[in-house]
PDB file of C-alpha atoms in Angstrom:
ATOM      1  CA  UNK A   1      -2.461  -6.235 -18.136  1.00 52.00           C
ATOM      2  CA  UNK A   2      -0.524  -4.705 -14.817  1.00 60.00           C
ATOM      3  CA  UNK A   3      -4.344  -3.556 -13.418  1.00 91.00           C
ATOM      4  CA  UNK A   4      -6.065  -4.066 -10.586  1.00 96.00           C
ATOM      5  CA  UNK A   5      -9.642  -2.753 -10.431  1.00 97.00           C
ATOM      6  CA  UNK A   6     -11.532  -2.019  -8.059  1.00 97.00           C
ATOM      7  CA  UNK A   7     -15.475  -1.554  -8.051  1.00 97.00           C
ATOM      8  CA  UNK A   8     -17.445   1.128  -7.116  1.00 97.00           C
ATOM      9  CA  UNK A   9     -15.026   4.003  -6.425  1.00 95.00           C
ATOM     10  CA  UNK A  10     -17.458   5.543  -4.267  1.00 96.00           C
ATOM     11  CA  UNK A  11     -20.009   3.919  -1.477  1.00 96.00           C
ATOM     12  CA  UNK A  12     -22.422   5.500   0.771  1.00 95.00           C
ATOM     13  CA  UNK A  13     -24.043   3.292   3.029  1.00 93.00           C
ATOM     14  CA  UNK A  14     -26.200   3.509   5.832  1.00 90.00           C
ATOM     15  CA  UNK A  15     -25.361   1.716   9.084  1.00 89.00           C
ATOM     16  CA  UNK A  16     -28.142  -0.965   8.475  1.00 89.00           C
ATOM     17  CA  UNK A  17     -27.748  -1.720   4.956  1.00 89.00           C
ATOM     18  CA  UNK A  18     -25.723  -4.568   3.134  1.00 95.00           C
ATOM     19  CA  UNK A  19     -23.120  -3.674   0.020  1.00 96.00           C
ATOM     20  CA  UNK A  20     -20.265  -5.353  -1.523  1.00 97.00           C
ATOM     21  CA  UNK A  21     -17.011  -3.877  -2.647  1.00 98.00           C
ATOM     22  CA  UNK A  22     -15.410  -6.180  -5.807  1.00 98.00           C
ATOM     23  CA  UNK A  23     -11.906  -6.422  -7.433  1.00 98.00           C
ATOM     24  CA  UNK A  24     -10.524  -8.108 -10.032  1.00 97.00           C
ATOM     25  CA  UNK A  25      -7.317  -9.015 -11.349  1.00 96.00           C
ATOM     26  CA  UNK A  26      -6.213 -10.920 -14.507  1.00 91.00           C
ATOM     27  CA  UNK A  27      -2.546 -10.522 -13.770  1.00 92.00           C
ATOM     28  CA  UNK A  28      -2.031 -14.365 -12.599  1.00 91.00           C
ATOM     29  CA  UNK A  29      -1.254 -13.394  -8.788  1.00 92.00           C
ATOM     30  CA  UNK A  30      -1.790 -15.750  -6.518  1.00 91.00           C
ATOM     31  CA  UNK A  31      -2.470 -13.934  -3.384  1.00 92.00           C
ATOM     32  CA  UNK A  32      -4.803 -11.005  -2.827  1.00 94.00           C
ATOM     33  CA  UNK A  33      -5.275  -8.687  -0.166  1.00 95.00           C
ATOM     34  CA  UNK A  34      -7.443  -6.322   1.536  1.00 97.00           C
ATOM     35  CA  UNK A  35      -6.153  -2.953   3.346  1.00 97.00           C
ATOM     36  CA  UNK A  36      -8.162  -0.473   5.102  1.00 97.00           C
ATOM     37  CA  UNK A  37      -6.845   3.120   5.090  1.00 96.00           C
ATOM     38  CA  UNK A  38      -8.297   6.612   6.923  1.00 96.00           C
ATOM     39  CA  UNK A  39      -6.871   9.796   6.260  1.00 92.00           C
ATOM     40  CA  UNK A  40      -3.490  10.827   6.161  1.00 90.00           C
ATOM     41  CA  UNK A  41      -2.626   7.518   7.814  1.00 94.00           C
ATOM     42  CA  UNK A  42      -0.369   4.092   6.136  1.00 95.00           C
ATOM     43  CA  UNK A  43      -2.853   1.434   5.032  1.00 95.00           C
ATOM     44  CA  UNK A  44      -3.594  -1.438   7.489  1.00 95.00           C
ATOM     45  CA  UNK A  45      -4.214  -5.130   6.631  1.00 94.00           C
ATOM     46  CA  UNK A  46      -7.840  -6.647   7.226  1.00 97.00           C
ATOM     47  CA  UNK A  47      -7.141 -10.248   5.254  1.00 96.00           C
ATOM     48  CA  UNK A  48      -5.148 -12.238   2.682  1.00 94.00           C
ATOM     49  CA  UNK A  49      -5.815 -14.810   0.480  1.00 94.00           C
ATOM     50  CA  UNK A  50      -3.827 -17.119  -1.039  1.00 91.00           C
ATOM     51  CA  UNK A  51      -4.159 -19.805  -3.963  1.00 92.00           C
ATOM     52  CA  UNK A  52      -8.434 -18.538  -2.663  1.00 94.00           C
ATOM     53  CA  UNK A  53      -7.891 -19.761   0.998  1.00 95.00           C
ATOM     54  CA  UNK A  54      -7.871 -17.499   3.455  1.00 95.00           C
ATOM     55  CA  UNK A  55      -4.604 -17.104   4.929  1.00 92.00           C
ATOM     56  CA  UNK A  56      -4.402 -14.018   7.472  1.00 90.00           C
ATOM     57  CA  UNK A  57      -7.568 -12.169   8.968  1.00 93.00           C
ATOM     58  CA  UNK A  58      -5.854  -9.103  11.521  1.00 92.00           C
ATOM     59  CA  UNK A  59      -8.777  -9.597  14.133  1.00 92.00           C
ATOM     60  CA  UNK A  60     -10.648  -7.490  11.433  1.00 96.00           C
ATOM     61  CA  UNK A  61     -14.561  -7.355  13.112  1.00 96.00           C
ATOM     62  CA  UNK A  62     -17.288  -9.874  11.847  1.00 95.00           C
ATOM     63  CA  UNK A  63     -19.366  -6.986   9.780  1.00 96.00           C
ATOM     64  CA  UNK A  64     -16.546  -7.332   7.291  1.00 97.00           C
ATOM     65  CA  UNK A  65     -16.971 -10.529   5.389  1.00 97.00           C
ATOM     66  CA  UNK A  66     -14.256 -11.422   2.393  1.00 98.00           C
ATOM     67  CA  UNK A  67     -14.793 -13.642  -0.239  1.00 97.00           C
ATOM     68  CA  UNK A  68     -12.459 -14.625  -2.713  1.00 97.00           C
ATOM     69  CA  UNK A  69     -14.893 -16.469  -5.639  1.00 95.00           C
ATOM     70  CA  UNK A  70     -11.939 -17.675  -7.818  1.00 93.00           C
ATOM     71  CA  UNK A  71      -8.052 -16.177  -8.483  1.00 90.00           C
ATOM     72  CA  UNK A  72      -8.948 -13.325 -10.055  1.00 95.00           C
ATOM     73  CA  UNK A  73     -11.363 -12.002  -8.092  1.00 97.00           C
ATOM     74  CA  UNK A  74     -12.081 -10.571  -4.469  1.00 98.00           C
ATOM     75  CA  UNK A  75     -15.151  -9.017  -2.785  1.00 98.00           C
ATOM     76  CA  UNK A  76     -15.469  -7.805   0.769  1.00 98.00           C
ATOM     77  CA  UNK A  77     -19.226  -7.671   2.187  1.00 98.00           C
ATOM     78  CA  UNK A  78     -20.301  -5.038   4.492  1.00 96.00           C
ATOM     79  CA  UNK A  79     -22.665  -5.582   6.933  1.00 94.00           C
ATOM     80  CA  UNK A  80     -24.220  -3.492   9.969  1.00 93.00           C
ATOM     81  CA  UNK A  81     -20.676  -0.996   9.412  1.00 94.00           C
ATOM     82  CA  UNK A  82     -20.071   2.211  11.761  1.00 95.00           C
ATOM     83  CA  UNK A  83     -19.566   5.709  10.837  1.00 95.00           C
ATOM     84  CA  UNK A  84     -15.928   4.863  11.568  1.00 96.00           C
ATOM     85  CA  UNK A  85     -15.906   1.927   9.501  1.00 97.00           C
ATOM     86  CA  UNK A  86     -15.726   5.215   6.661  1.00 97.00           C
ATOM     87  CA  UNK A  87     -12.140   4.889   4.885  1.00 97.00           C
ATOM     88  CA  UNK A  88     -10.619   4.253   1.501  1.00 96.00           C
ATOM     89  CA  UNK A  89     -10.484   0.576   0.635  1.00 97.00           C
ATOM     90  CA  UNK A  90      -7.984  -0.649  -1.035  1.00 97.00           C
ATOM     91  CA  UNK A  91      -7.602  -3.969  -3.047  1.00 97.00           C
ATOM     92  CA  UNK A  92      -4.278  -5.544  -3.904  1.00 95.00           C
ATOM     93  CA  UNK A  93      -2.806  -8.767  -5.271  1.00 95.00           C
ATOM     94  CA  UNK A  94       1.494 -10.121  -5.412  1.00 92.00           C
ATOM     95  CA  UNK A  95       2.689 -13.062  -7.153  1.00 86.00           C
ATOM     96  CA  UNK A  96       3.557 -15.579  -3.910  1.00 71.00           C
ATOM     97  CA  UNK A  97       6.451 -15.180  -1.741  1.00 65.00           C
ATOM     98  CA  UNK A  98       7.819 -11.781  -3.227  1.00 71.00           C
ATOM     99  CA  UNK A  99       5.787  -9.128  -1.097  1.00 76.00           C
ATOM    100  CA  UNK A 100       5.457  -6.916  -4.405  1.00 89.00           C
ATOM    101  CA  UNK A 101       1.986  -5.545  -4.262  1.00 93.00           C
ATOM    102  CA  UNK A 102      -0.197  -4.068  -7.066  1.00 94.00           C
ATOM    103  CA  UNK A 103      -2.974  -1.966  -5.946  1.00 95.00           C
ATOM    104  CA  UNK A 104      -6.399  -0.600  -6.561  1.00 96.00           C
ATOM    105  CA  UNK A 105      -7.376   2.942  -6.782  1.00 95.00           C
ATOM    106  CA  UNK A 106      -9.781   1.730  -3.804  1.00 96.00           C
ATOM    107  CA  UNK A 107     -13.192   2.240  -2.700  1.00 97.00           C
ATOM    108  CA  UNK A 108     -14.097   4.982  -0.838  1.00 96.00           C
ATOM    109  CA  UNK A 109     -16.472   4.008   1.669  1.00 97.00           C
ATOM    110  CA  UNK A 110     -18.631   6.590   3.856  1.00 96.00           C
ATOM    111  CA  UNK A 111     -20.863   5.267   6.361  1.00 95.00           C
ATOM    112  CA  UNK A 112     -24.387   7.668   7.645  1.00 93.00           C
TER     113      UNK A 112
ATOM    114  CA  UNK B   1       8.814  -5.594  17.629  1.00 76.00           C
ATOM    115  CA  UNK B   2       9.418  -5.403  13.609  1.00 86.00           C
ATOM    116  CA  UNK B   3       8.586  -1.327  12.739  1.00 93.00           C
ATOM    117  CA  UNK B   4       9.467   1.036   9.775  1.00 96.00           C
ATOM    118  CA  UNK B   5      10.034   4.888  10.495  1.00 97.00           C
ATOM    119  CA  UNK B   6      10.278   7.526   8.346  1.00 98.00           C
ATOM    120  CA  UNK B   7      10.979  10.794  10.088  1.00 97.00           C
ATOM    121  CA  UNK B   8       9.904  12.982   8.093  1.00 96.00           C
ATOM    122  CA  UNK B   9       5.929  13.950   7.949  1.00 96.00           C
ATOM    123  CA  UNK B  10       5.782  16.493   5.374  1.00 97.00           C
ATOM    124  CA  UNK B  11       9.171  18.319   3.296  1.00 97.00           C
ATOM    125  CA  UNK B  12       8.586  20.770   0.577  1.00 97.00           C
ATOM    126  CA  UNK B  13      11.346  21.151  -2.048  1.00 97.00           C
ATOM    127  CA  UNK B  14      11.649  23.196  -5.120  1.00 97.00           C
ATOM    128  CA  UNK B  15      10.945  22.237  -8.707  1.00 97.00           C
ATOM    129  CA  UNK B  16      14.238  21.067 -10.371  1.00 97.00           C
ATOM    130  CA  UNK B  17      15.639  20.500  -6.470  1.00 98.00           C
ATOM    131  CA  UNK B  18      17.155  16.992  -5.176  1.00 97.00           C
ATOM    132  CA  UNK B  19      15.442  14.801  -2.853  1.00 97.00           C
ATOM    133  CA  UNK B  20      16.060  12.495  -0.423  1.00 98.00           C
ATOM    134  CA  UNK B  21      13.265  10.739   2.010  1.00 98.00           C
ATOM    135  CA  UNK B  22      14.557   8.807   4.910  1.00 98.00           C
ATOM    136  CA  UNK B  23      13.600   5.124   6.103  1.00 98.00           C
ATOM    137  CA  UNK B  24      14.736   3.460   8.943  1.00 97.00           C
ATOM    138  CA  UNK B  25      14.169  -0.444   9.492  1.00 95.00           C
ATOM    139  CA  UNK B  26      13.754  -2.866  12.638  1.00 92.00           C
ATOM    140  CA  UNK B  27      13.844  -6.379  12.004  1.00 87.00           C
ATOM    141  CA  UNK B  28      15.506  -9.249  13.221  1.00 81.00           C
ATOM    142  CA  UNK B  29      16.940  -9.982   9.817  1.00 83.00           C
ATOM    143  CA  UNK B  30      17.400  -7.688   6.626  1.00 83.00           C
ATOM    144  CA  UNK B  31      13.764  -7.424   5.159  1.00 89.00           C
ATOM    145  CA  UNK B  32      12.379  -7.350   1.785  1.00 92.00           C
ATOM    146  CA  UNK B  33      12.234  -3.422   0.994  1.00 94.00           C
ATOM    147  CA  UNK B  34      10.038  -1.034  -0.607  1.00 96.00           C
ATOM    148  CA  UNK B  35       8.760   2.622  -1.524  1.00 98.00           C
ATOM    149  CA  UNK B  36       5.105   3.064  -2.106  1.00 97.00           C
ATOM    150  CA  UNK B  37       3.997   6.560  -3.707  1.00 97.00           C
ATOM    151  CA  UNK B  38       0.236   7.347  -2.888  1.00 97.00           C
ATOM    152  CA  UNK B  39      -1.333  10.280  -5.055  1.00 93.00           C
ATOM    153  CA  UNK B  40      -4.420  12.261  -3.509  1.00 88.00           C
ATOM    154  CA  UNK B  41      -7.204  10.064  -3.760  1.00 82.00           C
ATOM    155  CA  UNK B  42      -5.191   6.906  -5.608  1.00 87.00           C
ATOM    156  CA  UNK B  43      -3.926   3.599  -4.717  1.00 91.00           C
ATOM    157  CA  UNK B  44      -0.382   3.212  -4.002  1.00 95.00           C
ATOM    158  CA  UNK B  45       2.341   2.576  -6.903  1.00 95.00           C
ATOM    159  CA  UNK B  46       5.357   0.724  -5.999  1.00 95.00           C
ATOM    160  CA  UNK B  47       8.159   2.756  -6.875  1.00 97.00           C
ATOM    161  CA  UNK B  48      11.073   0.280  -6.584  1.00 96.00           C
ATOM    162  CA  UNK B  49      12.149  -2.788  -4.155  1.00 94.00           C
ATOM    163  CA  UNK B  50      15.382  -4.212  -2.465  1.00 94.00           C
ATOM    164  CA  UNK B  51      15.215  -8.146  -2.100  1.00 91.00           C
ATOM    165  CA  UNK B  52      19.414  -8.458  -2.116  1.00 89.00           C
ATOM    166  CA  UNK B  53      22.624  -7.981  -4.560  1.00 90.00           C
ATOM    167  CA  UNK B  54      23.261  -4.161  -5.123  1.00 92.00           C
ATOM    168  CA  UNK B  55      22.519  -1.663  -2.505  1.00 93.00           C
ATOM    169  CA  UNK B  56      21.406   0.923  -5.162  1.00 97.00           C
ATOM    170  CA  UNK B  57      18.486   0.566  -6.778  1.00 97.00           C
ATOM    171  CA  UNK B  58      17.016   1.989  -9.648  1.00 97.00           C
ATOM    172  CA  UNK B  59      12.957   2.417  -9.926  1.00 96.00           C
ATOM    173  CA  UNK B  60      10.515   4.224 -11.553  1.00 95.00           C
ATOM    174  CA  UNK B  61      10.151   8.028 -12.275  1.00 95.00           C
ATOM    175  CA  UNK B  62      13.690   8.130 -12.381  1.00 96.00           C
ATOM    176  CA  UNK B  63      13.382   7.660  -8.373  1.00 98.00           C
ATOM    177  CA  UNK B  64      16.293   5.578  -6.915  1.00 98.00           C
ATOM    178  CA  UNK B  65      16.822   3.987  -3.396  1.00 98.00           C
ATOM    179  CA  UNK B  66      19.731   3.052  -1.218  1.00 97.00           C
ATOM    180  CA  UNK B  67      20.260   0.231   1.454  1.00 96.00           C
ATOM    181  CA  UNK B  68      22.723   0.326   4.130  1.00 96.00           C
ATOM    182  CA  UNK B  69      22.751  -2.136   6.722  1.00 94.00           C
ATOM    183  CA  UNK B  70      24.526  -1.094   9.044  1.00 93.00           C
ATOM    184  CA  UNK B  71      22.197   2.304   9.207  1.00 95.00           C
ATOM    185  CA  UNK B  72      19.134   0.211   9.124  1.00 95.00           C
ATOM    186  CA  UNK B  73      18.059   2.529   6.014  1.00 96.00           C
ATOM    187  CA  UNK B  74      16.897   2.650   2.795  1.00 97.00           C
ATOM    188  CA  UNK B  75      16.658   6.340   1.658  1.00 98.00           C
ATOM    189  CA  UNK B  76      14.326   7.414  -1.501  1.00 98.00           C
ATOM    190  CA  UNK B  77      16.610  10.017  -3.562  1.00 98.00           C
ATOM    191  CA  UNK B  78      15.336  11.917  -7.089  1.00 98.00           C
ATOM    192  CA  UNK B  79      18.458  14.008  -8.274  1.00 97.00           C
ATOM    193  CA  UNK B  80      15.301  16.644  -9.809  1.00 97.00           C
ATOM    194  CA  UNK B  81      12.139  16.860  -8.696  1.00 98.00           C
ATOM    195  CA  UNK B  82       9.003  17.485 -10.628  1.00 97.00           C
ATOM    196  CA  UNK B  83       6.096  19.391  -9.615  1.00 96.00           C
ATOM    197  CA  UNK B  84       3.960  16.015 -10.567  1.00 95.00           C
ATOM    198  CA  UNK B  85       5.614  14.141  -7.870  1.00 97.00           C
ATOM    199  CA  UNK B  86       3.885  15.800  -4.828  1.00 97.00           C
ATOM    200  CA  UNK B  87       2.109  13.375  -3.307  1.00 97.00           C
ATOM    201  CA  UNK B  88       2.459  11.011  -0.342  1.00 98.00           C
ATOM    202  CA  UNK B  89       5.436   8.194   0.018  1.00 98.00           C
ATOM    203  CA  UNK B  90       5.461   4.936   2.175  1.00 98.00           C
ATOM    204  CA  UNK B  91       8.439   3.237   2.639  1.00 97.00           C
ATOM    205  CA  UNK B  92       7.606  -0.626   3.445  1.00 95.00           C
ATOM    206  CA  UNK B  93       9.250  -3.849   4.873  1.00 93.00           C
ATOM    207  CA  UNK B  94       8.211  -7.289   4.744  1.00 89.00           C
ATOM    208  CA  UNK B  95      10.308 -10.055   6.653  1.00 82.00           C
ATOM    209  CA  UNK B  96       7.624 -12.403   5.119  1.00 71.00           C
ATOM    210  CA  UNK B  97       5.546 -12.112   1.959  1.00 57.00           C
ATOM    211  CA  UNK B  98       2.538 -11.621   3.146  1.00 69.00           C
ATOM    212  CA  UNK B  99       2.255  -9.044   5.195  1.00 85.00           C
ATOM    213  CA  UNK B 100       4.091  -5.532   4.994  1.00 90.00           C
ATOM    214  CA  UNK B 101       4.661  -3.618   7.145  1.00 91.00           C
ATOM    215  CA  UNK B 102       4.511   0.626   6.444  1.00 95.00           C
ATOM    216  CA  UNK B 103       5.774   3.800   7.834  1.00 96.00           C
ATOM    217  CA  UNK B 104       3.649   6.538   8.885  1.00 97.00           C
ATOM    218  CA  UNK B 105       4.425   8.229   5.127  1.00 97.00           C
ATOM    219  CA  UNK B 106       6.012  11.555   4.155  1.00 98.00           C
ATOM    220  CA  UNK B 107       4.099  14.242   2.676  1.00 97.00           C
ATOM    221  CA  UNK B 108       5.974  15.838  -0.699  1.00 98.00           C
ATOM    222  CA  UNK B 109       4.652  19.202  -1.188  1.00 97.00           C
ATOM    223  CA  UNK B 110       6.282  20.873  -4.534  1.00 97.00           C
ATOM    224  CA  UNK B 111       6.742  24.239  -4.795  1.00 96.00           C
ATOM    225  CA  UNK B 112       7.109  25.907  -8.152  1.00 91.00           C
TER     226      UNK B 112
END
């Protein structure tokens, strides 16, 4: 199992509501990561976790909230987002120490 | 300041035609390499990686990748492209594991 998956594919929220994106990976990785990505742009880092402990947060604002529940699994809460907070969200997990990544198909988030 | 160019922000080849996307490092040391292809809408696929040993390497989609140091590059080449490849390709470094750093990506438009 090579997947990572990512839950829902599509998210509209509005600016004052609460929702969760999930992912999931059964691959053994030790590390998972979140990336934010607009349009026609490279993906930036918002966090990393590793062995579940939060390793690297890139000044990513406090309406984001990630949550890593055990090793195979990641959520990021979204709270009180802007309309451009909108992107494609995209999951991803490495074994440590070899900057491989495996990604998501992401979440695309759109924010009213 | 540790950065990844790629030059190039959209080429169009022909069905059947070679390829070749450019990459150009900065780091203080020789990074851990990669090529990242993103299809509309998808998650990025790693296409092949350089850690060390042979400068050629072989991914992939028959895709294939060469370092050279002393041009602080590591070029993406497919001897024949296929009209399923358009889509957009990151090249990556990571002088640590955790985070990686990405070009700005190059657009491959296919023509037929």
């Amino acid at each position: 199992d090579t997947e990572v998956t990512q839950t829902p594919k599509h998210l509209v929220m509005g600016m004052t509501n609460k929702k969760s994106l999930k992912c999931e990976q059964h691959m053994g990785h030790r590390a998972m990561y979140w990336y934010k990505q607009k349009a026609k742009k490279p993906p930036e880092l918002m966090f990393v976790y590793s062995y579940e402990k939060l390793s690297i947060n890139e000044s990513v604002p406090s309406r984001f909230s990630p949550e890593c529940p055990n090793s195979s699994l990641l959520n990021l809460h979204l709270h009180a987002l802007q309309p451009e907070d909108s992107a494609l969200y995209l999951c991803a997990s490495s074994l440590m120490n070899t900057g491989e990544l495996f990604f998501g198909e992401g979440s695309r988030l759109t924010v009213l | 300041a540790q950065s990844v160019t790629q030059p190039d922000i959209h080429i169009t080849v022909s069905e059947g035609a070679s390829l070749e996307l450019r990459c150009n490092y900065s780091y203080g040391a020789t990074p851990y390499l990669f090529w990242y292809v993103q299809s509309p809408g998808q998650g990025l696929q790693l296409l092949l990686k350089y850690f060390s040993g042979d400068t050629l390497v072989q991914g992939i989609k028959g895709f294939e990748a060469e370092f050279k140091r002393s041009q602080s590059s590591f070029n993406l080449r497919k001897p024949s492209v296929h009209w399923s490849d358009a889509a957009e390709y990151f090249c990556a470094a990571t002088g640590t594991a955790s985070k990686l750093t990405f070009g700005t990506g190059t657009r491959l438009q296919v023509t037929l």
